[in-house]
Each structure stands twice: as structure tokens, then as C-alpha cells.
PDB file of C-alpha atoms in Angstrom:
ATOM      1  CA  PHE A   1      89.871  31.789 -27.503  1.00 58.00           C
ATOM      2  CA  LEU A   2      92.311  33.561 -29.232  1.00 64.00           C
ATOM      3  CA  GLY A   3      94.387  30.300 -30.350  1.00 85.00           C
ATOM      4  CA  LEU A   4      90.920  28.711 -31.277  1.00 86.00           C
ATOM      5  CA  THR A   5      90.376  30.082 -34.866  1.00 89.00           C
ATOM      6  CA  GLU A   6      94.162  30.403 -35.120  1.00 90.00           C
ATOM      7  CA  HIS A   7      93.654  25.705 -34.845  1.00 92.00           C
ATOM      8  CA  ILE A   8      90.439  25.997 -37.034  1.00 92.00           C
ATOM      9  CA  ASP A   9      92.127  28.078 -39.607  1.00 92.00           C
ATOM     10  CA  ALA A  10      95.104  25.726 -39.541  1.00 92.00           C
ATOM     11  CA  THR A  11      93.360  22.789 -39.152  1.00 95.00           C
ATOM     12  CA  TYR A  12      89.938  23.170 -41.719  1.00 95.00           C
ATOM     13  CA  ARG A  13      89.792  24.753 -45.144  1.00 95.00           C
ATOM     14  CA  THR A  14      89.183  28.835 -44.218  1.00 94.00           C
ATOM     15  CA  VAL A  15      89.215  31.691 -45.607  1.00 93.00           C
ATOM     16  CA  PRO A  16      91.080  32.159 -42.734  1.00 92.00           C
ATOM     17  CA  GLU A  17      90.103  36.701 -41.963  1.00 93.00           C
ATOM     18  CA  ARG A  18      86.727  38.453 -41.289  1.00 95.00           C
ATOM     19  CA  ALA A  19      84.597  38.563 -44.311  1.00 95.00           C
ATOM     20  CA  SER A  20      84.768  35.018 -43.342  1.00 95.00           C
ATOM     21  CA  ARG A  21      83.627  34.339 -40.162  1.00 96.00           C
ATOM     22  CA  ALA A  22      80.713  34.222 -38.128  1.00 97.00           C
ATOM     23  CA  VAL A  23      79.951  31.723 -34.535  1.00 97.00           C
ATOM     24  CA  ALA A  24      77.046  30.878 -33.701  1.00 98.00           C
ATOM     25  CA  GLY A  25      75.521  28.291 -30.250  1.00 97.00           C
ATOM     26  CA  LEU A  26      72.468  27.546 -29.108  1.00 96.00           C
ATOM     27  CA  SER A  27      71.277  27.568 -25.177  1.00 95.00           C
ATOM     28  CA  MET A  28      74.477  28.402 -23.366  1.00 92.00           C
ATOM     29  CA  GLY A  29      76.315  27.950 -26.594  1.00 94.00           C
ATOM     30  CA  GLY A  30      74.321  31.028 -27.776  1.00 96.00           C
ATOM     31  CA  TYR A  31      75.415  32.567 -25.383  1.00 94.00           C
ATOM     32  CA  GLY A  32      79.792  31.962 -26.083  1.00 94.00           C
ATOM     33  CA  ALA A  33      79.074  33.285 -29.264  1.00 97.00           C
ATOM     34  CA  ALA A  34      77.201  36.037 -28.558  1.00 97.00           C
ATOM     35  CA  ARG A  35      80.110  36.710 -25.618  1.00 95.00           C
ATOM     36  CA  LEU A  36      82.563  35.767 -28.604  1.00 95.00           C
ATOM     37  CA  ALA A  37      81.376  37.932 -31.366  1.00 97.00           C
ATOM     38  CA  ILE A  38      80.871  41.195 -29.581  1.00 98.00           C
ATOM     39  CA  LYS A  39      84.168  40.913 -27.465  1.00 96.00           C
ATOM     40  CA  TYR A  40      86.351  39.292 -30.914  1.00 95.00           C
ATOM     41  CA  PRO A  41      84.180  42.172 -33.630  1.00 97.00           C
ATOM     42  CA  GLU A  42      87.616  42.309 -35.521  1.00 95.00           C
ATOM     43  CA  ARG A  43      87.121  38.313 -35.294  1.00 94.00           C
ATOM     44  CA  PHE A  44      84.029  38.034 -36.210  1.00 96.00           C
ATOM     45  CA  ALA A  45      81.630  39.488 -39.680  1.00 97.00           C
ATOM     46  CA  ALA A  46      78.309  37.694 -38.366  1.00 98.00           C
ATOM     47  CA  ALA A  47      76.834  35.301 -35.310  1.00 98.00           C
ATOM     48  CA  ALA A  48      73.790  33.766 -34.518  1.00 98.00           C
ATOM     49  CA  VAL A  49      72.098  33.324 -31.246  1.00 98.00           C
ATOM     50  CA  LEU A  50      69.376  31.062 -30.548  1.00 98.00           C
ATOM     51  CA  SER A  51      68.062  30.847 -27.607  1.00 97.00           C
ATOM     52  CA  GLY A  52      70.965  32.181 -26.223  1.00 96.00           C
ATOM     53  CA  ALA A  53      71.466  31.688 -22.585  1.00 93.00           C
ATOM     54  CA  VAL A  54      72.021  35.526 -21.711  1.00 93.00           C
ATOM     55  CA  PHE A  55      71.255  35.326 -18.130  1.00 94.00           C
ATOM     56  CA  PRO A  56      71.682  39.077 -16.827  1.00 93.00           C
ATOM     57  CA  GLU A  57      72.821  37.132 -13.102  1.00 92.00           C
ATOM     58  CA  VAL A  58      72.486  32.952 -13.362  1.00 90.00           C
ATOM     59  CA  PRO A  59      69.788  31.485 -11.965  1.00 89.00           C
ATOM     60  CA  PRO A  60      71.400  29.220  -8.794  1.00 89.00           C
ATOM     61  CA  ALA A  61      70.567  25.887 -11.094  1.00 87.00           C
ATOM     62  CA  LEU A  62      72.217  27.122 -13.322  1.00 88.00           C
ATOM     63  CA  GLU A  63      75.132  27.903 -11.833  1.00 89.00           C
ATOM     64  CA  SER A  64      77.264  24.480 -12.451  1.00 87.00           C
ATOM     65  CA  LEU A  65      76.989  25.094 -15.645  1.00 85.00           C
ATOM     66  CA  PHE A  66      78.587  28.277 -15.564  1.00 85.00           C
ATOM     67  CA  SER A  67      80.786  27.504 -12.991  1.00 83.00           C
ATOM     68  CA  ASP A  68      82.879  25.313 -15.394  1.00 80.00           C
ATOM     69  CA  VAL A  69      84.183  28.683 -17.767  1.00 85.00           C
ATOM     70  CA  PHE A  70      83.079  31.048 -14.573  1.00 90.00           C
ATOM     71  CA  GLY A  71      85.061  29.704 -11.295  1.00 89.00           C
ATOM     72  CA  SER A  72      83.806  27.572  -9.130  1.00 88.00           C
ATOM     73  CA  PRO A  73      81.216  28.402  -6.505  1.00 89.00           C
ATOM     74  CA  LEU A  74      81.045  30.812  -9.512  1.00 90.00           C
ATOM     75  CA  ASP A  75      82.469  34.324 -10.268  1.00 93.00           C
ATOM     76  CA  ALA A  76      78.742  36.841  -9.961  1.00 92.00           C
ATOM     77  CA  ALA A  77      81.080  39.682 -11.135  1.00 94.00           C
ATOM     78  CA  ARG A  78      83.672  38.228 -13.371  1.00 93.00           C
ATOM     79  CA  TYR A  79      80.359  36.336 -15.002  1.00 94.00           C
ATOM     80  CA  ARG A  80      78.886  40.529 -14.921  1.00 94.00           C
ATOM     81  CA  ARG A  81      82.197  41.095 -16.570  1.00 95.00           C
ATOM     82  CA  GLU A  82      81.521  39.369 -19.431  1.00 93.00           C
ATOM     83  CA  LEU A  83      78.132  39.563 -20.022  1.00 95.00           C
ATOM     84  CA  PRO A  84      77.006  40.958 -23.821  1.00 96.00           C
ATOM     85  CA  GLU A  85      75.419  44.346 -22.652  1.00 96.00           C
ATOM     86  CA  THR A  86      78.423  44.606 -20.650  1.00 97.00           C
ATOM     87  CA  LEU A  87      81.187  43.493 -22.747  1.00 97.00           C
ATOM     88  CA  LEU A  88      79.156  45.847 -25.784  1.00 97.00           C
ATOM     89  CA  GLU A  89      80.375  49.219 -23.282  1.00 96.00           C
ATOM     90  CA  ARG A  90      84.250  48.423 -24.754  1.00 96.00           C
ATOM     91  CA  TRP A  91      82.834  48.525 -28.678  1.00 97.00           C
ATOM     92  CA  THR A  92      83.846  53.310 -29.662  1.00 95.00           C
ATOM     93  CA  ASP A  93      82.285  54.517 -32.334  1.00 93.00           C
ATOM     94  CA  ASP A  94      84.944  53.069 -34.823  1.00 94.00           C
ATOM     95  CA  THR A  95      84.735  49.900 -34.442  1.00 95.00           C
ATOM     96  CA  GLU A  96      82.673  47.340 -37.047  1.00 96.00           C
ATOM     97  CA  LYS A  97      80.676  45.602 -35.584  1.00 98.00           C
ATOM     98  CA  PRO A  98      79.640  41.654 -36.148  1.00 98.00           C
ATOM     99  CA  ALA A  99      76.445  41.510 -37.963  1.00 98.00           C
ATOM    100  CA  PHE A 100      73.331  39.382 -35.090  1.00 98.00           C
ATOM    101  CA  TYR A 101      71.294  36.697 -35.958  1.00 98.00           C
ATOM    102  CA  LEU A 102      68.546  36.379 -33.142  1.00 98.00           C
ATOM    103  CA  THR A 103      66.111  33.897 -32.884  1.00 97.00           C
ATOM    104  CA  VAL A 104      63.853  32.293 -30.135  1.00 97.00           C
ATOM    105  CA  GLY A 105      61.026  30.045 -29.227  1.00 97.00           C
ATOM    106  CA  ASP A 106      57.892  32.037 -27.873  1.00 96.00           C
ATOM    107  CA  ASP A 107      57.361  28.768 -25.680  1.00 96.00           C
ATOM    108  CA  ASP A 108      61.081  29.099 -23.581  1.00 96.00           C
ATOM    109  CA  THR A 109      61.027  28.504 -20.493  1.00 92.00           C
ATOM    110  CA  LEU A 110      64.736  27.922 -19.488  1.00 91.00           C
ATOM    111  CA  THR A 111      65.864  31.480 -21.479  1.00 88.00           C
ATOM    112  CA  PRO A 112      62.102  33.919 -22.311  1.00 86.00           C
ATOM    113  CA  TYR A 113      62.271  36.051 -25.516  1.00 90.00           C
ATOM    114  CA  ALA A 114      62.462  38.480 -22.853  1.00 94.00           C
ATOM    115  CA  LEU A 115      65.978  38.153 -21.981  1.00 94.00           C
ATOM    116  CA  SER A 116      66.489  37.867 -26.550  1.00 95.00           C
ATOM    117  CA  THR A 117      64.833  41.059 -26.976  1.00 96.00           C
ATOM    118  CA  GLN A 118      66.581  42.869 -24.817  1.00 96.00           C
ATOM    119  CA  LEU A 119      70.319  42.134 -26.311  1.00 97.00           C
ATOM    120  CA  HIS A 120      68.739  42.405 -29.445  1.00 98.00           C
ATOM    121  CA  GLY A 121      68.252  45.876 -28.755  1.00 98.00           C
ATOM    122  CA  ALA A 122      71.775  46.303 -26.158  1.00 98.00           C
ATOM    123  CA  LEU A 123      72.663  45.204 -29.495  1.00 98.00           C
ATOM    124  CA  ARG A 124      71.451  48.007 -31.341  1.00 98.00           C
ATOM    125  CA  ASP A 125      72.158  50.864 -29.399  1.00 97.00           C
ATOM    126  CA  ALA A 126      75.453  49.682 -29.153  1.00 97.00           C
ATOM    127  CA  GLY A 127      75.478  50.610 -33.444  1.00 97.00           C
ATOM    128  CA  ALA A 128      75.418  46.397 -34.640  1.00 98.00           C
ATOM    129  CA  ARG A 129      73.016  44.978 -37.914  1.00 97.00           C
ATOM    130  CA  THR A 130      70.266  42.276 -36.034  1.00 98.00           C
ATOM    131  CA  GLN A 131      67.778  40.698 -37.213  1.00 97.00           C
ATOM    132  CA  PHE A 132      65.714  38.921 -34.056  1.00 98.00           C
ATOM    133  CA  ARG A 133      63.057  36.154 -34.423  1.00 97.00           C
ATOM    134  CA  VAL A 134      60.362  34.317 -31.974  1.00 96.00           C
ATOM    135  CA  THR A 135      58.932  32.079 -33.412  1.00 95.00           C
ATOM    136  CA  ASN A 136      56.668  29.272 -31.642  1.00 96.00           C
ATOM    137  CA  GLY A 137      57.715  26.791 -29.366  1.00 97.00           C
ATOM    138  CA  PRO A 138      59.758  25.483 -26.517  1.00 97.00           C
ATOM    139  CA  HIS A 139      63.822  25.538 -25.844  1.00 96.00           C
ATOM    140  CA  ALA A 140      64.536  22.611 -28.176  1.00 96.00           C
ATOM    141  CA  TRP A 141      66.562  21.469 -31.132  1.00 96.00           C
ATOM    142  CA  PRO A 142      62.933  21.825 -33.510  1.00 96.00           C
ATOM    143  CA  VAL A 143      63.287  26.021 -32.757  1.00 96.00           C
ATOM    144  CA  TRP A 144      66.857  25.585 -33.616  1.00 97.00           C
ATOM    145  CA  GLN A 145      66.796  22.829 -36.422  1.00 97.00           C
ATOM    146  CA  GLY A 146      64.045  25.240 -38.041  1.00 96.00           C
ATOM    147  CA  ALA A 147      65.987  28.769 -37.631  1.00 97.00           C
ATOM    148  CA  LEU A 148      69.003  26.546 -39.883  1.00 97.00           C
ATOM    149  CA  ASP A 149      68.380  27.512 -43.172  1.00 97.00           C
ATOM    150  CA  ASP A 150      67.900  31.086 -42.032  1.00 98.00           C
ATOM    151  CA  VAL A 151      70.515  31.220 -40.369  1.00 98.00           C
ATOM    152  CA  LEU A 152      72.885  29.532 -42.793  1.00 97.00           C
ATOM    153  CA  ARG A 153      71.077  32.615 -45.750  1.00 97.00           C
ATOM    154  CA  PHE A 154      72.731  35.614 -42.783  1.00 98.00           C
ATOM    155  CA  PHE A 155      75.457  34.201 -43.540  1.00 98.00           C
ATOM    156  CA  THR A 156      75.586  33.866 -46.848  1.00 96.00           C
ATOM    157  CA  ARG A 157      74.559  37.985 -47.091  1.00 96.00           C
ATOM    158  CA  GLU A 158      76.529  39.451 -44.363  1.00 96.00           C
ATOM    159  CA  PHE A 159      79.738  37.916 -45.725  1.00 95.00           C
ATOM    160  CA  GLY A 160      78.641  39.154 -49.477  1.00 93.00           C
ATOM    161  CA  ARG A 161      78.278  42.929 -48.343  1.00 90.00           C
ATOM    162  CA  TYR A 162      82.879  42.086 -48.113  1.00 87.00           C
ATOM    163  CA  TYR A 163      82.949  40.345 -51.603  1.00 79.00           C
TER     164      TYR A 163
END
């Protein structure tokens, strides 16, 4: 991962510093966004997690999706070590914490809002600023599309804390 931000900064017109960097994703990408921001808080001012697949254990039906990242067959112990809640244990009082925006649909049967609620609570307990929204809808593009304006406003406010 550490080469990714450098590649982006070298390829695109960016402000290559934490105060101007955010990460966002939906579903499994939401899990990735949470994981990256928590694991590398020195690189991100903010993160958005839209219907994040933040499962405490990978559901058997989804193992093939996660095995590309966590070994094939899926290495459950490795997966648990990389869970956002587990990574939060590394944060200290001195950690400069990213802010988080979390949203999920109330009819989402793939990533139930209880999982996002748990992540929201864990982030708050760890000292991160969070915004959490449960909106109407399933695990589908209209829910995420409806959140994009709020996510961009959230990122703009967070960047404004530094400038």
C-alpha cells in the first residue's frame, strides 16, 4: 500500500500531504477504506465507509472475494488481525486520528447496519470523530449515490480543519 499514495501523487495533480488526503469505498471497498485509514492514520485526514463489509468473520458465501487479499484458502487469523476494530488497538492517545463518515441502508441484507453501528462505536471509543447515517435502501448503488454529496461535504469540512 505505501507505494499507492506515492504513485497517485506522482501521477495526478494532488496536494501530497495528510491534510489533503481522504479514502472512500463502498461494500468491500468500504472495508478497505476503513482499514487503510485506521492502519495508516498518518496518511489520511478522513475516510468514508459506505455499506462497509466489516464482517467480524467472513461469511462462507463471500470467502472467495476475500481470499484474494487474505490467502487462498482464506486465512481467518490473518483476516481477524486486519479487522478495523483490531487495528484500532494500535492507536494511542498521540495518534492523529482521521475523521470517518459511515453510511448504510436500512434494508441492506449483505452488510447489515448493525455492523456499521459497531464500527461507528469502536471508532468513537478510540477517539475518532465520526458521522453515521442509516438511510433508506438496500446494498445498492442508489444508496451510495445518494450519500456522495454528503461525503464530499464531509471531506471538504475535514480538509478545512487544516487550512
